[in-house]
Short mmCIF file of C-alpha atoms and ligand atoms in Angstrom, two decimals:
data_model
loop_
_atom_site.label_atom_id
_atom_site.label_comp_id
_atom_site.label_asym_id
_atom_site.label_seq_id
_atom_site.Cartn_x
_atom_site.Cartn_y
_atom_site.Cartn_z
CA MET A 1 101.12 159.96 -174.30
CA GLU A 2 98.38 159.38 -171.81
CA ILE A 3 98.52 161.83 -168.91
CA ILE A 4 96.95 160.68 -165.64
CA ILE A 5 96.71 163.33 -162.92
CA ARG A 6 95.82 162.46 -159.31
CA ASP A 7 95.82 164.46 -156.08
CA THR A 8 98.76 162.75 -154.43
CA PRO A 9 101.82 160.62 -155.28
CA GLU A 10 100.09 157.72 -153.54
CA SER A 11 96.90 157.90 -155.62
CA ALA A 12 98.87 158.37 -158.87
CA SER A 13 101.04 155.39 -157.89
CA VAL A 14 97.99 153.18 -157.33
CA VAL A 15 97.09 153.74 -161.00
CA ALA A 16 100.62 152.74 -162.03
CA ALA A 17 100.48 149.70 -159.72
CA ARG A 18 97.19 148.57 -161.31
CA ILE A 19 98.76 148.80 -164.77
CA ILE A 20 101.66 146.59 -163.61
CA ALA A 21 99.35 144.20 -161.72
CA LYS A 22 97.26 143.68 -164.86
CA GLN A 23 100.42 143.00 -166.84
CA LEU A 24 101.57 140.35 -164.33
CA ARG A 25 98.14 138.73 -164.26
CA ASP A 26 97.93 138.62 -168.07
CA LYS A 27 101.54 137.44 -168.48
CA PRO A 28 103.07 135.97 -165.29
CA ASP A 29 106.50 135.73 -166.95
CA SER A 30 106.59 139.44 -167.78
CA ILE A 31 109.79 141.39 -168.21
CA LEU A 32 109.70 144.56 -166.10
CA GLY A 33 112.08 147.50 -166.36
CA LEU A 34 112.44 149.16 -162.97
CA ALA A 35 113.62 152.50 -161.63
CA THR A 36 115.04 153.89 -158.39
CA GLY A 37 114.98 157.26 -156.59
CA SER A 38 112.25 158.63 -154.35
CA THR A 39 109.61 158.64 -157.12
CA PRO A 40 108.88 154.89 -157.43
CA LEU A 41 108.70 154.29 -153.66
CA PRO A 42 104.90 154.70 -153.37
CA LEU A 43 104.52 152.49 -156.47
CA TYR A 44 106.64 149.77 -154.89
CA ARG A 45 104.68 150.05 -151.63
CA ALA A 46 101.41 149.67 -153.59
CA LEU A 47 102.75 146.65 -155.50
CA ILE A 48 103.92 145.00 -152.27
CA ALA A 49 100.47 145.56 -150.73
CA MET A 50 98.89 143.81 -153.76
CA ASP A 51 100.86 140.65 -152.93
CA LEU A 52 101.42 139.73 -156.60
CA ASP A 53 103.18 136.63 -157.85
CA TRP A 54 106.71 137.58 -158.93
CA GLY A 55 107.83 133.94 -159.24
CA LYS A 56 108.15 134.05 -163.05
CA VAL A 57 108.93 137.76 -163.47
CA THR A 58 112.26 138.97 -164.87
CA THR A 59 113.47 142.49 -164.04
CA PHE A 60 116.00 144.87 -165.55
CA ASN A 61 116.90 148.08 -163.74
CA LEU A 62 117.62 151.26 -165.62
CA ASP A 63 120.88 152.30 -164.05
CA GLU A 64 123.51 152.05 -161.33
CA TYR A 65 126.28 154.20 -159.86
CA ILE A 66 129.82 153.29 -160.84
CA GLY A 67 132.35 152.53 -158.14
CA LEU A 68 130.23 152.11 -155.00
CA PRO A 69 130.64 148.76 -153.25
CA ARG A 70 127.60 146.65 -154.14
CA GLU A 71 126.38 146.52 -150.53
CA HIS A 72 126.68 150.32 -150.05
CA PRO A 73 123.24 151.54 -148.91
CA GLN A 74 122.98 153.97 -151.87
CA THR A 75 123.65 151.51 -154.68
CA TYR A 76 120.57 150.79 -156.74
CA HIS A 77 121.23 147.12 -155.99
CA SER A 78 120.67 147.86 -152.26
CA PHE A 79 117.72 150.15 -153.05
CA MET A 80 115.87 147.54 -155.07
CA TRP A 81 116.32 144.72 -152.59
CA GLU A 82 115.40 146.93 -149.65
CA ASN A 83 112.37 148.64 -151.19
CA LEU A 84 110.89 145.99 -153.46
CA PHE A 85 112.50 142.64 -154.12
CA ARG A 86 112.85 141.33 -150.57
CA HIS A 87 109.11 141.88 -150.10
CA THR A 88 108.28 139.68 -153.13
CA ASN A 89 108.95 136.13 -154.29
CA VAL A 90 111.11 137.30 -157.23
CA ARG A 91 113.93 134.85 -157.95
CA PRO A 92 117.34 136.50 -157.41
CA GLU A 93 118.59 135.03 -160.70
CA SER A 94 115.78 136.86 -162.55
CA VAL A 95 116.89 140.28 -161.24
CA HIS A 96 119.23 142.30 -163.45
CA ILE A 97 120.86 145.54 -162.32
CA PRO A 98 123.89 147.02 -164.11
CA ASP A 99 127.12 146.19 -162.26
CA GLY A 100 128.81 149.45 -161.27
CA ASN A 101 131.99 147.54 -160.49
CA ALA A 102 132.31 145.70 -163.81
CA ALA A 103 135.97 145.43 -164.87
CA ASP A 104 135.13 146.08 -168.53
CA ILE A 105 132.25 148.56 -168.56
CA PRO A 106 131.62 148.78 -172.34
CA ARG A 107 131.51 144.99 -172.52
CA HIS A 108 129.21 144.77 -169.50
CA CYS A 109 126.88 147.32 -171.13
CA SER A 110 126.63 145.39 -174.39
CA GLU A 111 126.02 142.17 -172.43
CA TYR A 112 123.22 143.94 -170.53
CA GLU A 113 121.59 144.90 -173.82
CA GLU A 114 121.95 141.31 -175.01
CA GLN A 115 120.32 139.99 -171.83
CA ILE A 116 117.31 142.28 -172.39
CA ARG A 117 117.02 141.09 -175.99
CA ALA A 118 117.44 137.42 -175.01
CA ALA A 119 114.69 137.77 -172.38
CA GLY A 120 112.32 138.95 -175.13
CA GLY A 121 112.39 142.70 -174.47
CA ILE A 122 110.83 144.77 -171.70
CA ASP A 123 107.04 144.71 -171.37
CA ILE A 124 106.69 147.73 -169.05
CA GLN A 125 109.48 150.15 -168.22
CA VAL A 126 108.99 152.26 -165.08
CA LEU A 127 110.60 155.69 -165.31
CA GLY A 128 111.15 158.68 -163.05
CA ILE A 129 112.30 162.01 -164.47
CA GLY A 130 115.13 164.27 -163.34
CA THR A 131 114.61 167.98 -162.79
CA ASP A 132 116.69 168.34 -165.98
CA GLY A 133 114.45 165.94 -167.93
CA HIS A 134 116.70 162.90 -167.68
CA ILE A 135 115.20 159.40 -167.83
CA GLY A 136 117.39 156.64 -166.52
CA PHE A 137 120.57 158.67 -166.17
CA ASN A 138 120.38 159.95 -169.74
CA GLU A 139 121.33 163.54 -169.08
CA PRO A 140 120.42 166.40 -171.46
CA THR A 141 122.03 166.05 -174.91
CA SER A 142 122.20 162.26 -174.58
CA SER A 143 121.73 160.73 -178.00
CA LEU A 144 118.09 159.81 -178.50
CA ALA A 145 119.41 156.59 -180.09
CA SER A 146 121.76 155.77 -177.19
CA ARG A 147 122.16 152.28 -175.73
CA THR A 148 123.33 151.10 -172.29
CA ARG A 149 126.61 152.86 -171.55
CA ILE A 150 128.60 154.94 -169.09
CA LYS A 151 127.38 158.50 -168.45
CA THR A 152 128.77 161.39 -166.45
CA LEU A 153 126.17 163.01 -164.19
CA THR A 154 125.42 166.71 -164.45
CA ARG A 155 126.16 168.92 -161.46
CA GLN A 156 122.40 169.42 -161.12
CA THR A 157 121.75 165.68 -160.79
CA ARG A 158 124.57 165.27 -158.28
CA ALA A 159 123.12 168.18 -156.26
CA ASP A 160 119.62 166.63 -156.50
CA ASN A 161 120.91 163.27 -155.28
CA ALA A 162 123.15 164.67 -152.52
CA ARG A 163 120.20 164.21 -150.14
CA PHE A 164 120.77 160.45 -150.27
CA PHE A 165 124.47 160.79 -149.46
CA GLY A 166 126.34 162.77 -146.78
CA SER A 167 127.23 165.51 -149.28
CA GLU A 168 127.36 166.29 -153.00
CA ASP A 169 131.03 165.23 -153.08
CA GLU A 170 130.04 161.70 -152.11
CA VAL A 171 127.66 161.30 -155.08
CA PRO A 172 129.49 159.26 -157.74
CA LYS A 173 130.26 161.16 -160.94
CA HIS A 174 129.71 158.22 -163.25
CA VAL A 175 126.89 155.78 -163.82
CA ILE A 176 125.82 153.00 -166.14
CA THR A 177 122.42 153.65 -167.70
CA MET A 178 120.18 152.07 -170.28
CA GLY A 179 120.12 154.41 -173.28
CA ILE A 180 117.16 156.30 -174.68
CA GLY A 181 117.15 153.84 -177.58
CA THR A 182 116.94 150.98 -175.06
CA ILE A 183 114.04 152.63 -173.21
CA MET A 184 112.23 153.32 -176.49
CA GLU A 185 112.17 149.59 -177.23
CA ALA A 186 110.11 148.77 -174.13
CA ARG A 187 106.57 147.86 -175.17
CA MET A 188 105.14 150.33 -172.64
CA ASN A 189 106.74 153.18 -170.73
CA LEU A 190 105.24 154.21 -167.40
CA LEU A 191 106.61 157.59 -166.33
CA LEU A 192 105.95 158.87 -162.81
CA ALA A 193 106.63 162.38 -161.52
CA PHE A 194 105.64 164.04 -158.28
CA GLY A 195 106.16 167.49 -156.82
CA GLU A 196 106.40 170.98 -158.18
CA ASN A 197 110.14 170.67 -158.79
CA LYS A 198 109.32 168.24 -161.64
CA ALA A 199 106.65 170.48 -163.23
CA ARG A 200 108.95 172.17 -165.72
CA ALA A 201 110.67 168.96 -166.84
CA ILE A 202 107.24 167.32 -167.30
CA ALA A 203 105.80 170.25 -169.25
CA GLU A 204 108.81 170.21 -171.59
CA ALA A 205 108.72 166.43 -171.96
CA VAL A 206 104.98 166.24 -172.70
CA GLU A 207 104.24 169.48 -174.51
CA GLY A 208 107.62 170.78 -175.68
CA PRO A 209 109.55 169.86 -178.80
CA VAL A 210 111.28 166.48 -179.04
CA THR A 211 114.82 167.33 -178.12
CA SER A 212 117.81 165.66 -176.51
CA PHE A 213 117.86 168.76 -174.30
CA ASN A 214 114.95 167.13 -172.44
CA PRO A 215 115.61 163.41 -172.94
CA ALA A 216 112.13 162.43 -171.66
CA SER A 217 110.63 164.29 -174.64
CA ALA A 218 111.80 161.36 -176.82
CA LEU A 219 108.85 159.46 -175.32
CA GLN A 220 106.56 161.50 -177.61
CA MET A 221 107.84 159.17 -180.34
CA HIS A 222 106.86 156.05 -178.37
CA PRO A 223 103.43 154.52 -179.07
CA VAL A 224 102.48 153.48 -175.49
CA VAL A 225 103.40 155.91 -172.71
CA LYS A 226 101.40 156.46 -169.53
CA VAL A 227 102.44 159.46 -167.42
CA CYS A 228 101.24 159.34 -163.80
CA LEU A 229 101.46 162.72 -162.07
CA ASP A 230 100.40 164.33 -158.83
CA GLU A 231 98.78 167.77 -159.07
CA PRO A 232 101.97 169.77 -158.32
CA ALA A 233 103.92 167.96 -161.09
CA ALA A 234 101.11 168.80 -163.53
CA THR A 235 101.10 172.55 -162.87
CA GLY A 236 103.17 173.41 -165.98
CA LEU A 237 100.89 171.57 -168.42
CA LYS A 238 98.91 173.83 -170.75
CA ARG A 239 96.45 171.09 -171.67
CA ALA A 240 95.89 169.65 -168.18
CA ASP A 241 92.12 170.16 -168.45
CA TYR A 242 92.03 168.10 -171.64
CA TYR A 243 94.03 165.26 -170.04
CA ARG A 244 91.64 165.25 -167.07
CA TRP A 245 88.65 165.18 -169.41
CA VAL A 246 90.08 162.25 -171.37
CA ASP A 247 90.73 160.42 -168.08
CA ALA A 248 87.19 161.07 -166.81
CA ASN A 249 85.56 159.92 -170.06
CA LYS A 250 87.34 156.65 -170.74
CA PRO A 251 85.32 153.74 -172.09
CA ALA A 252 84.79 151.26 -169.22
CA TRP A 253 87.21 148.72 -170.71
CA GLN A 254 90.00 151.32 -170.66
CA VAL A 255 89.69 152.32 -167.00
CA PHE A 256 92.69 151.31 -164.90
P1 PGA B 1 113.81 161.12 -157.88
O1 PGA B 1 114.77 161.00 -159.14
O2 PGA B 1 112.77 160.06 -158.08
O3 PGA B 1 114.67 160.81 -156.68
O4 PGA B 1 113.25 162.48 -157.90
C1 PGA B 1 114.20 160.85 -160.41
C2 PGA B 1 115.30 160.71 -161.42
O5 PGA B 1 116.40 161.25 -161.22
O6 PGA B 1 115.05 160.07 -162.46
#
């Protein structure tokens, strides 16, 4: 894992945006895996400001709530169009977000996996992390080999996400999420985390044992992971000084 620590969410997100911009310049028909929540918002703002060409890009989102009408403001469908897609020239037919109203959910999930495979696999997967270490909506004890499927949210995640809804009761209990196995097949994973409330989950994911108890820790087994943090999210890291030193001493060709 490569740990990149910056003062603010905005400056850490600019690093992530440069990584994605380089990918789109090198391969205009890239396959991007995208995330929702408050974490990727500064990344999406930075990407919009870069005015990149999304005309040949294909996207796959990590997850979606089950049972909300598609146009509900809190669906991840609404989130993505509002906060990213409508500001780009992405083609609507190239956008893939799990359908939380699919009649046959297991079948929809295996078709989603097939669509990712048919597209050629994900080049860069953007990830946030839950306070419990979830990536996508793979809650603790999710199989590290899991594929896209239905999950039941933990009470912690529903409490964390209540801020987007009127109350915790209004947060759906079930979601569709790419599995950890799906995420591990992306050619690069780009994990972002901001704020002190993510410090423990990040410390466990980066420096703890690989365990389904912190699903993000599975990324230790992935060959290309960049972790973009603000200072508060890095406060639990024992080796933060080393990560900063590595970052400050990169060969010129490696600088983002
Ligand atoms: P957040 O959620 O970005 O809203 O903090 C992250 C997550 O649950 O993965």
